[in-house]
Coordinates of C-alpha atoms and ligand atoms in Angstrom, one line a residue:
M1 CA 0.0 0.0 0.0
P2 CA 1.5 3.3 -1.0
V3 CA 2.2 5.8 1.9
E4 CA 0.0 8.8 1.7
T5 CA 2.4 11.8 1.9
V6 CA 0.9 15.2 2.5
S7 CA 1.3 17.2 -0.6
Q8 CA 3.5 20.3 -0.8
A9 CA 0.4 22.3 -2.0
E10 CA -1.5 21.4 1.2
L11 CA 1.6 22.2 3.4
E12 CA 1.9 25.6 1.5
Q13 CA -1.7 26.3 2.3
Q14 CA -1.0 25.7 6.0
R15 CA 2.0 28.0 5.8
L16 CA -0.5 30.7 4.5
Y17 CA -2.8 30.1 7.5
M18 CA 0.2 30.6 9.8
Q19 CA 1.0 33.9 8.2
K20 CA -2.5 35.1 8.4
V21 CA -2.6 34.4 12.1
R22 CA 0.8 35.9 12.6
S23 CA -0.2 39.1 10.7
V24 CA -3.2 39.6 13.1
F25 CA -1.1 39.1 16.2
H26 CA 1.5 41.4 14.8
I27 CA -0.7 44.5 15.3
K28 CA -1.4 43.6 18.9
Q29 CA 0.8 45.1 21.7
S30 CA 2.0 41.9 23.2
P31 CA 2.4 38.6 21.6
P32 CA -0.1 35.8 22.6
L33 CA 1.0 33.1 25.0
A34 CA 0.6 29.4 24.6
Y35 CA 0.7 26.6 27.0
V36 CA 1.3 23.1 25.4
H37 CA 1.5 19.9 27.4
S38 CA 2.2 16.5 25.8
Y39 CA 1.5 13.4 27.8
G40 CA 3.0 9.9 27.3
C41 CA 5.7 8.7 25.0
Q42 CA 8.5 10.4 23.1
Q43 CA 6.6 10.3 19.9
N44 CA 3.9 12.4 21.6
V45 CA 6.5 14.8 22.9
S46 CA 8.0 15.0 19.3
D47 CA 4.4 15.9 18.0
G48 CA 4.2 18.5 20.6
E49 CA 7.4 20.1 19.4
R50 CA 5.8 20.3 15.9
I51 CA 2.7 22.0 17.3
K52 CA 4.9 24.4 19.2
G53 CA 6.8 25.1 15.9
M54 CA 3.6 25.9 14.2
L55 CA 2.5 28.1 17.1
S56 CA 5.8 29.8 17.1
E57 CA 5.4 30.6 13.3
M58 CA 2.0 32.0 14.1
G59 CA 3.6 34.5 16.5
Y60 CA 3.0 32.7 19.9
L61 CA 5.4 32.7 22.8
F62 CA 5.2 30.0 25.4
T63 CA 4.3 29.9 29.1
D64 CA 4.5 27.2 31.7
D65 CA 1.4 28.6 33.5
T66 CA -2.1 28.0 32.1
A67 CA -3.4 31.0 34.1
N68 CA -1.4 33.3 31.7
A69 CA -2.1 31.5 28.5
D70 CA -4.2 32.7 25.5
F71 CA -4.1 29.2 24.1
I72 CA -3.9 25.9 25.9
L73 CA -3.3 22.5 24.3
F74 CA -3.2 19.1 25.8
N75 CA -1.6 16.5 23.5
T76 CA -2.9 13.3 25.0
C77 CA -2.0 9.7 25.5
A78 CA -4.4 6.7 25.5
V79 CA -1.9 3.8 26.3
R80 CA -3.2 3.2 29.8
E81 CA -6.3 4.2 31.7
N82 CA -4.6 6.2 34.4
A83 CA -3.0 8.5 31.6
V84 CA -6.5 9.1 30.1
E85 CA -8.0 9.9 33.6
R86 CA -5.3 12.4 34.2
V87 CA -6.1 14.2 31.1
F88 CA -9.8 14.3 31.9
G89 CA -9.0 15.7 35.4
N90 CA -6.6 18.4 33.9
V91 CA -9.0 19.4 31.2
G92 CA -11.8 19.7 33.7
A93 CA -9.7 22.0 35.8
L94 CA -9.5 24.5 32.9
K95 CA -13.2 25.4 33.1
H96 CA -12.7 28.2 35.5
L97 CA -9.9 29.7 33.3
K98 CA -12.4 29.8 30.4
K99 CA -15.0 31.5 32.5
K100 CA -12.5 34.2 33.7
N101 CA -11.3 34.7 30.1
P102 CA -13.8 33.7 27.4
D103 CA -11.3 34.6 24.6
L104 CA -9.0 31.7 25.9
I105 CA -8.8 28.9 23.2
I106 CA -8.5 25.4 24.5
A107 CA -7.6 22.4 22.3
V108 CA -7.1 18.7 22.9
C109 CA -5.3 16.5 20.4
G110 CA -3.3 13.2 20.4
C111 CA -4.1 9.5 20.9
M112 CA -7.1 9.9 23.2
V113 CA -9.0 11.8 20.6
Q114 CA -8.5 9.0 18.1
Q115 CA -10.7 6.7 20.3
E116 CA -14.4 7.1 19.6
Q117 CA -15.6 6.7 23.2
T118 CA -13.0 9.1 24.7
A119 CA -13.5 11.7 21.9
K120 CA -17.3 11.6 22.7
R121 CA -16.6 12.0 26.4
L122 CA -14.4 14.9 25.7
K123 CA -16.9 16.6 23.4
T124 CA -19.9 16.1 25.7
T125 CA -18.3 16.6 29.2
F126 CA -16.2 19.6 28.3
P127 CA -18.2 22.0 26.1
F128 CA -15.6 24.7 26.8
V129 CA -13.0 22.8 24.7
D130 CA -12.9 24.7 21.4
I131 CA -10.8 22.4 19.1
I132 CA -10.4 18.6 19.3
F133 CA -8.3 17.1 16.6
G134 CA -6.8 13.7 15.9
T135 CA -3.3 12.2 15.2
H136 CA -3.6 12.2 11.5
V137 CA -4.2 15.9 11.0
L138 CA -1.4 17.5 12.9
H139 CA -0.3 19.3 9.8
K140 CA -3.7 21.0 9.6
F141 CA -3.3 22.6 13.0
P142 CA -2.7 26.1 11.6
E143 CA -6.0 25.9 9.6
L144 CA -8.0 24.7 12.6
L145 CA -6.6 27.5 14.9
F146 CA -7.2 30.1 12.2
T147 CA -10.8 29.0 11.8
E148 CA -11.3 29.1 15.6
I149 CA -9.8 32.6 15.9
F150 CA -11.7 34.1 13.1
E151 CA -15.0 32.1 13.1
G152 CA -15.3 30.7 16.7
G153 CA -17.5 27.8 17.5
R154 CA -16.4 24.2 18.2
I155 CA -14.1 22.4 15.8
F156 CA -13.8 18.6 15.6
E157 CA -11.3 17.2 13.1
I158 CA -10.9 13.5 13.7
P159 CA -10.7 11.6 10.4
D160 CA -10.3 8.0 10.3
S161 CA -7.2 7.2 8.5
D162 CA -4.3 4.7 8.0
G163 CA -2.0 7.7 8.6
V164 CA 0.1 10.1 6.6
I165 CA 3.6 11.4 6.4
A166 CA 3.9 15.2 6.5
E167 CA 7.5 16.5 5.9
G168 CA 8.5 20.1 6.5
I169 CA 6.3 21.0 9.5
P170 CA 8.2 23.6 11.6
V171 CA 9.7 22.2 14.9
A172 CA 10.3 24.2 18.0
R173 CA 12.7 21.8 19.9
D174 CA 13.0 21.9 23.7
S175 CA 16.7 21.6 23.5
T176 CA 19.4 23.0 21.2
F177 CA 21.7 20.0 21.6
K178 CA 19.3 17.2 22.0
A179 CA 16.7 16.3 19.3
S180 CA 14.3 13.5 18.5
V181 CA 13.7 12.5 14.9
P182 CA 10.8 10.4 14.1
I183 CA 11.8 7.9 11.4
M184 CA 8.5 6.0 11.2
Y185 CA 4.9 6.3 12.4
G186 CA 2.2 3.9 13.4
C187 CA 2.3 0.3 14.1
N188 CA 1.2 -3.0 12.4
N189 CA 1.8 -5.4 15.2
F190 CA -1.5 -5.4 17.1
C191 CA -0.1 -6.7 20.3
T192 CA -3.4 -7.7 21.9
Y193 CA -3.2 -5.3 24.9
C194 CA -2.1 -2.2 22.8
V195 CA -4.2 0.7 21.7
V196 CA -1.4 2.3 19.5
P197 CA -2.2 0.5 16.2
Y198 CA -5.8 1.8 16.6
V199 CA -4.9 5.4 17.3
R200 CA -1.7 5.9 15.3
G201 CA -2.6 4.0 12.1
R202 CA -0.5 1.7 9.9
E203 CA 3.2 1.5 9.9
R204 CA 4.9 3.9 7.6
S205 CA 8.5 5.0 7.3
R206 CA 10.0 8.3 6.3
S207 CA 12.4 8.2 3.4
P208 CA 16.0 7.6 4.4
E209 CA 17.0 10.7 2.6
D210 CA 14.6 12.8 4.6
V211 CA 15.8 11.3 7.9
I212 CA 19.5 11.7 7.0
S213 CA 19.1 15.2 5.8
E214 CA 17.3 16.2 9.0
V215 CA 19.9 14.5 11.2
R216 CA 22.7 16.2 9.1
S217 CA 21.3 19.7 9.5
L218 CA 20.7 19.1 13.2
V219 CA 24.3 18.0 13.8
E220 CA 25.5 21.0 11.7
S221 CA 23.6 23.3 13.9
G222 CA 25.3 21.9 17.1
C223 CA 23.0 19.0 18.1
K224 CA 24.9 16.3 20.0
D225 CA 22.2 13.8 20.8
I226 CA 19.8 12.4 18.2
L227 CA 17.0 10.1 19.3
L228 CA 15.4 8.1 16.4
L229 CA 11.8 7.4 17.1
G230 CA 9.3 4.9 16.0
Q231 CA 6.9 2.3 17.7
N232 CA 9.0 -0.5 16.2
V233 CA 12.2 1.0 14.7
N234 CA 13.4 -2.5 13.8
S235 CA 10.9 -2.8 11.0
Y236 CA 11.9 0.6 9.6
G237 CA 12.2 0.9 5.8
K238 CA 9.4 -1.1 4.3
G239 CA 8.8 0.7 0.9
T240 CA 12.3 2.2 0.9
D241 CA 15.5 0.7 -0.2
T242 CA 17.0 1.0 3.4
D243 CA 16.3 -1.1 6.5
F244 CA 17.1 0.0 10.0
P245 CA 20.6 -1.5 10.4
E246 CA 21.5 0.2 7.1
L247 CA 19.9 3.5 8.1
L248 CA 22.0 3.4 11.4
T249 CA 25.2 2.7 9.5
R250 CA 24.5 5.6 7.2
L251 CA 23.8 7.9 10.1
D252 CA 26.9 6.7 12.1
G253 CA 29.0 7.6 9.1
L254 CA 27.9 11.3 9.2
E255 CA 30.6 13.8 10.2
G256 CA 30.5 15.4 13.7
E257 CA 30.7 14.7 17.3
F258 CA 27.3 13.4 18.3
R259 CA 25.3 10.3 19.6
I260 CA 22.5 8.3 18.1
E261 CA 19.8 6.6 20.3
F262 CA 16.8 4.9 19.1
M263 CA 13.5 3.5 20.5
T264 CA 11.6 1.2 20.6
S265 CA 12.9 -2.1 19.4
H266 CA 10.5 -5.0 19.1
P267 CA 12.3 -8.3 20.0
K268 CA 10.8 -10.2 17.0
D269 CA 12.5 -7.8 14.5
C270 CA 15.7 -7.3 16.4
T271 CA 18.4 -9.1 14.4
H272 CA 22.0 -10.1 15.1
R273 CA 22.9 -7.7 12.2
L274 CA 21.4 -4.8 14.1
I275 CA 23.4 -5.7 17.2
D276 CA 26.5 -6.0 15.0
V277 CA 25.9 -2.5 13.7
I278 CA 25.6 -1.1 17.2
A279 CA 28.7 -3.0 18.4
D280 CA 30.8 -1.6 15.4
S281 CA 29.6 1.9 15.6
D282 CA 31.2 5.1 16.8
K283 CA 28.1 7.0 17.6
I284 CA 25.3 4.7 18.5
C285 CA 24.5 4.5 22.2
R286 CA 25.3 1.3 24.1
H287 CA 21.6 1.0 25.0
L288 CA 18.9 -1.3 23.9
H289 CA 15.4 -0.8 25.0
L290 CA 13.9 -4.3 24.3
P291 CA 10.4 -4.7 25.8
V292 CA 9.9 -8.3 26.8
Q293 CA 6.5 -7.7 28.4
C294 CA 6.3 -11.2 30.0
G295 CA 8.3 -14.2 30.6
S296 CA 5.7 -16.9 29.9
N297 CA 5.4 -18.2 26.4
R298 CA 1.7 -19.0 26.9
I299 CA 1.1 -15.3 27.7
L300 CA 3.5 -14.0 25.0
R301 CA 1.4 -15.9 22.5
A302 CA -1.8 -14.5 23.9
M303 CA -0.1 -11.0 23.6
N304 CA 0.6 -11.8 19.9
R305 CA 4.3 -10.9 20.4
H306 CA 5.8 -13.4 18.0
Y307 CA 8.8 -14.4 20.0
T308 CA 9.4 -16.8 22.9
R309 CA 11.3 -16.4 26.1
E310 CA 14.0 -18.7 24.7
S311 CA 14.5 -16.6 21.6
Y312 CA 14.5 -13.4 23.8
L313 CA 17.1 -14.9 26.1
E314 CA 19.3 -15.9 23.1
L315 CA 19.1 -12.3 21.7
V316 CA 20.1 -10.9 25.1
D317 CA 23.1 -13.3 25.3
Y318 CA 24.2 -12.4 21.8
A319 CA 23.7 -8.5 22.4
R320 CA 25.8 -8.8 25.7
S321 CA 28.5 -10.9 24.0
K322 CA 28.9 -8.3 21.3
I323 CA 28.4 -5.2 23.4
P324 CA 29.7 -5.8 26.9
D325 CA 28.9 -2.4 28.3
L326 CA 25.3 -2.6 26.9
N327 CA 22.6 -1.0 29.1
L328 CA 19.6 -3.2 28.5
T329 CA 16.2 -2.0 29.5
T330 CA 12.7 -3.4 29.0
D331 CA 8.9 -3.0 29.6
I332 CA 6.9 -5.4 31.6
I333 CA 3.1 -5.9 31.8
V334 CA 1.8 -7.6 35.0
G335 CA -1.6 -9.1 35.1
F336 CA -2.4 -9.6 31.4
P337 CA -5.8 -11.3 31.1
G338 CA -5.5 -15.0 32.0
E339 CA -2.1 -14.6 33.4
Q340 CA -1.7 -17.0 36.4
R341 CA 0.8 -17.2 39.2
E342 CA 2.9 -19.7 37.2
D343 CA 3.2 -17.3 34.3
F344 CA 4.1 -14.4 36.5
E345 CA 6.7 -16.6 38.2
Q346 CA 8.2 -17.2 34.7
T347 CA 8.5 -13.4 34.3
L348 CA 10.2 -13.1 37.8
D349 CA 12.6 -15.9 36.6
L350 CA 13.4 -14.1 33.3
M351 CA 14.0 -10.9 35.2
E352 CA 16.5 -12.6 37.5
Q353 CA 18.2 -14.4 34.5
V354 CA 18.5 -11.3 32.4
C355 CA 19.1 -8.7 35.2
F356 CA 17.9 -5.7 33.4
D357 CA 19.7 -2.4 34.1
S358 CA 16.2 -0.9 34.4
A359 CA 12.6 -1.8 33.7
F360 CA 9.3 0.2 33.1
T361 CA 6.7 -1.9 34.8
F362 CA 3.0 -1.6 34.3
I363 CA -0.1 -3.2 35.5
Y364 CA -2.3 -4.4 32.6
S365 CA -4.9 -1.8 31.7
P366 CA -7.7 -2.8 29.5
R367 CA -8.1 -0.6 26.4
T368 CA -11.4 -0.5 24.5
G369 CA -11.2 -2.0 21.0
T370 CA -8.2 -4.3 21.7
K371 CA -8.5 -8.1 21.7
A372 CA -7.2 -8.5 25.2
S373 CA -10.0 -6.3 26.6
E374 CA -12.4 -9.0 25.6
M375 CA -10.4 -11.9 27.3
P376 CA -11.5 -13.3 30.6
D377 CA -9.5 -11.6 33.4
P378 CA -10.2 -13.4 36.6
V379 CA -7.2 -12.3 38.7
S380 CA -8.2 -9.5 41.2
S381 CA -6.5 -6.2 41.1
E382 CA -5.3 -6.8 44.7
E383 CA -3.4 -9.9 43.5
K384 CA -2.0 -8.1 40.5
G385 CA -0.9 -5.3 42.8
K386 CA 0.9 -7.8 44.9
W387 CA 2.6 -9.3 41.9
F388 CA 3.6 -5.8 40.8
R389 CA 5.3 -5.1 44.1
E390 CA 7.2 -8.4 43.9
L391 CA 8.4 -7.5 40.5
L392 CA 9.6 -4.1 41.6
E393 CA 11.6 -5.7 44.4
V394 CA 13.4 -8.0 41.9
Q395 CA 14.0 -5.2 39.6
T396 CA 15.3 -2.8 42.3
R397 CA 17.8 -5.5 43.3
C398 CA 18.9 -6.3 39.8
G399 CA 19.1 -2.6 38.7
S400 CA 21.3 -1.7 41.7
K401 CA 23.6 -4.6 40.9
C402 CA 24.0 -3.4 37.2
Y403 CA 24.6 0.2 38.3
E404 CA 27.2 -0.8 41.0
K405 CA 29.4 -2.1 38.2
Y406 CA 30.0 1.5 37.1
V407 CA 31.6 2.6 40.3
G408 CA 35.3 3.4 39.8
K409 CA 34.8 3.6 35.9
T410 CA 34.9 6.8 33.9
V411 CA 32.0 7.4 31.5
T412 CA 31.5 10.2 29.0
V413 CA 28.4 12.3 29.8
L414 CA 26.5 14.8 27.7
C415 CA 25.6 17.4 30.3
D416 CA 22.1 18.7 29.9
G417 CA 21.3 20.8 32.9
K418 CA 21.1 21.1 36.7
G419 CA 21.4 17.9 38.7
R420 CA 18.4 16.1 40.3
T421 CA 20.1 14.7 43.2
D422 CA 21.7 17.9 44.6
D423 CA 21.5 21.6 43.8
R424 CA 25.3 21.7 43.4
Y425 CA 25.3 18.9 40.8
F426 CA 24.8 19.0 37.1
T427 CA 23.3 16.0 35.1
G428 CA 23.5 14.3 31.8
K429 CA 23.5 10.9 30.2
S430 CA 26.3 8.5 29.6
R431 CA 26.8 6.7 26.2
Q432 CA 24.8 3.8 27.9
N433 CA 22.0 6.4 28.3
I434 CA 22.2 6.3 32.1
I435 CA 21.6 9.4 34.1
V436 CA 24.9 10.7 35.7
D437 CA 25.0 13.6 38.2
F438 CA 28.3 15.3 38.8
D439 CA 30.1 18.3 40.2
G440 CA 30.0 20.2 36.9
S441 CA 29.4 23.9 36.0
E442 CA 27.0 25.9 33.7
S443 CA 29.7 25.8 30.9
D444 CA 29.4 22.0 30.8
I445 CA 25.8 22.2 29.6
G446 CA 25.5 20.9 26.0
N447 CA 29.0 19.5 26.2
F448 CA 30.6 16.0 26.6
V449 CA 32.3 15.6 29.9
D450 CA 34.3 12.6 31.3
V451 CA 33.0 11.6 34.8
K452 CA 34.4 9.2 37.2
I453 CA 31.7 7.3 38.9
T454 CA 31.8 7.3 42.7
K455 CA 28.4 6.1 43.7
A456 CA 25.5 4.2 42.2
L457 CA 21.9 4.9 43.1
G458 CA 19.0 2.7 41.8
W459 CA 18.2 5.0 39.0
A460 CA 21.3 7.1 38.5
L461 CA 25.1 7.3 38.9
I462 CA 27.0 10.0 40.8
G463 CA 30.5 10.9 39.9
E464 CA 33.4 13.5 39.7
K465 CA 34.3 15.5 36.7
Q466 CA 37.7 14.5 35.2
D467 CA 39.9 17.1 33.6
P468 CA 40.1 16.9 29.9
K469 CA 43.1 14.9 28.7
Ligands
LIG1 N1 -1.7 -1.9 29.8 C1 -0.5 -1.9 30.5 N2 0.7 -1.5 29.8 C2 0.6 -1.3 28.6 N3 1.6 -1.0 27.6 C3 1.0 -0.8 26.4 N4 -0.3 -1.1 26.5 C4 -0.6 -1.4 27.8 C5 -1.7 -1.7 28.4 N5 -2.9 -1.9 27.8 C6 2.9 -0.8 28.0 C7 3.9 -1.8 27.2 C8 4.5 -1.0 26.2 C9 4.6 0.3 26.9 C10 4.9 1.5 26.1 O1 3.5 0.5 27.5 O2 4.7 -2.4 28.2 O3 5.8 -1.5 25.8
LIG2 FE1 1.8 -1.6 20.8 FE2 3.0 -3.8 20.2 FE3 2.9 -1.8 18.4 FE4 4.4 -1.6 20.6 S1 4.7 -3.1 18.9 S2 3.1 0.0 19.7 S3 3.3 -2.7 22.2 S4 1.1 -3.0 19.2

C-alpha cells in the first residue's frame, strides 16, 4: 500500500494560514502566549514540538502557567487508563480559566482523541474545549486554529485514516543540543493489549534521505544527541531501499561529534545484524530498550508478540557478548488477562536471569477495542498489585547490581542541565543512556564531559568530573 504523503500544496496552504494568524497578532501590543503539554511517549513529545513550531510561526510565545495563556493545548496519551483519567482531570480544571477569560482557546489532540468513546466524552463533558483534533491531521493545526480565531464555534477534526507522512512542519525543539527525529509512524503489530495501532494508524517509514538530511542539519547546527523514534524501529524501511541497520550505518557515518539513540525495538524484529551494527559503531549509544512484556510463552502468545522467552534470552546473550557495556532496559506488563501465578513466576525468573539495568513496569490496563480487553480476566486487582510489588523488588535489586558495576569507571556524559540529586550537581547521560549527576558547571551544559563514577543509586550514577586529557 503506498504511503500517503501530505502534498506540498497542502503544506503551503497551512503556511499561509500561519502567516495570516501571525499578521493579526502582529498589530497587537504583546504577543499571545501558548501553553502546550504533551503526555505519554517520546513520539507524542515530538508531535508536541511540531505543534509548538507551528504556534511559534504564528507569533505565539510560550508559558508554563495555564493561568497566563491565551491558548492551551493538551496533547494526550491513551496507552493506559490512568493517563486518560489524568487528562480528563486536567482538562476539567480549565473550566474556571475559560470562565474568567472567554477569549481563551482550549484544544485537545493526540491519541485519546482518536478513540471514539474518549472523543465523545471529551466533546460532551467539556463544552468549553474549542478544538479537538486527531493524530492524522497534525499538519492541519494552523487551519484549525485560524478558523477558531476568526469564526469561533467548536471544531472537531478526527478523520479515520491509516495515517500520513507530512514533511516540513516547523519544529520548536525543547533543547538546542538534543533532538528527537521520528523515522516511522504507526504500528502494524497489534499486540493484543495495545491501543497504539488503533490510534496511530499503519506503519509507515519516512524516506532515508529525509531522515539523513534532518539529522545532518541538526548536527551541523550543534546538536549532539539524536533520538530516532518509532513504535518499532526494527521494522523501519518497508517501501524504501534501506532497512534499520542500514539507516543506522549511514547515520553513524555522518561527520560530527554526536550520539545516536533509538527507541523502541521489538524483539521479534531485532536481528543479530542490528546488534553487530551497534557494536561496530562510533556514535550509537550502548543502550537497547527491548520490551519483553512477559516471561511466559503462553502469555506472549496471547499477547501476539511473535517471540518466545528462549529466543529473547538468546538475543540478550548475543547482544551482551557483542556489546559488553550494553545498558539493557525493558517494559513489563503484570496481570495480562488469563495470566496465572505460574506465568508471573516465569516473568520473575526471566528478570533474574537477564538482570535488566532498568525496567518500566505496568499493571495491565484494558483498552477498549483491543483483543485483550475481551479476554476473561479473573485475577483480582489486589493480587495483581501484589505481583507488581514483587516484580519491583526483583528489579530494584537487579538494577542496583547493574549500576554498581560502574563505580570506579569513567564514562562520557552529555551534560544537559542542573542535577536532580543535589543543587550543586549537574546532570547528563552516559553513552549507555544512564543518568549521571556530577560536580560540573554551567559551561558543561551541552558538552561532553568525562566523569568518574563514585556512587550508584538505583536510577542514576553519581561521579566526579575529570579534567580533559
Ligand atoms: N496496559 C499496560 N501496559 C501497557 N503498555 C502498552 N499497552 C498497555 C496496556 N494496555 C505498555 C507496554 C509498552 C509500553 C509502552 O506500555 O509495556 O511496551
Ligand atoms: Fe503496541 Fe505492540 Fe505496536 Fe508496541 S509493537 S506499539 S506494544 S502494538
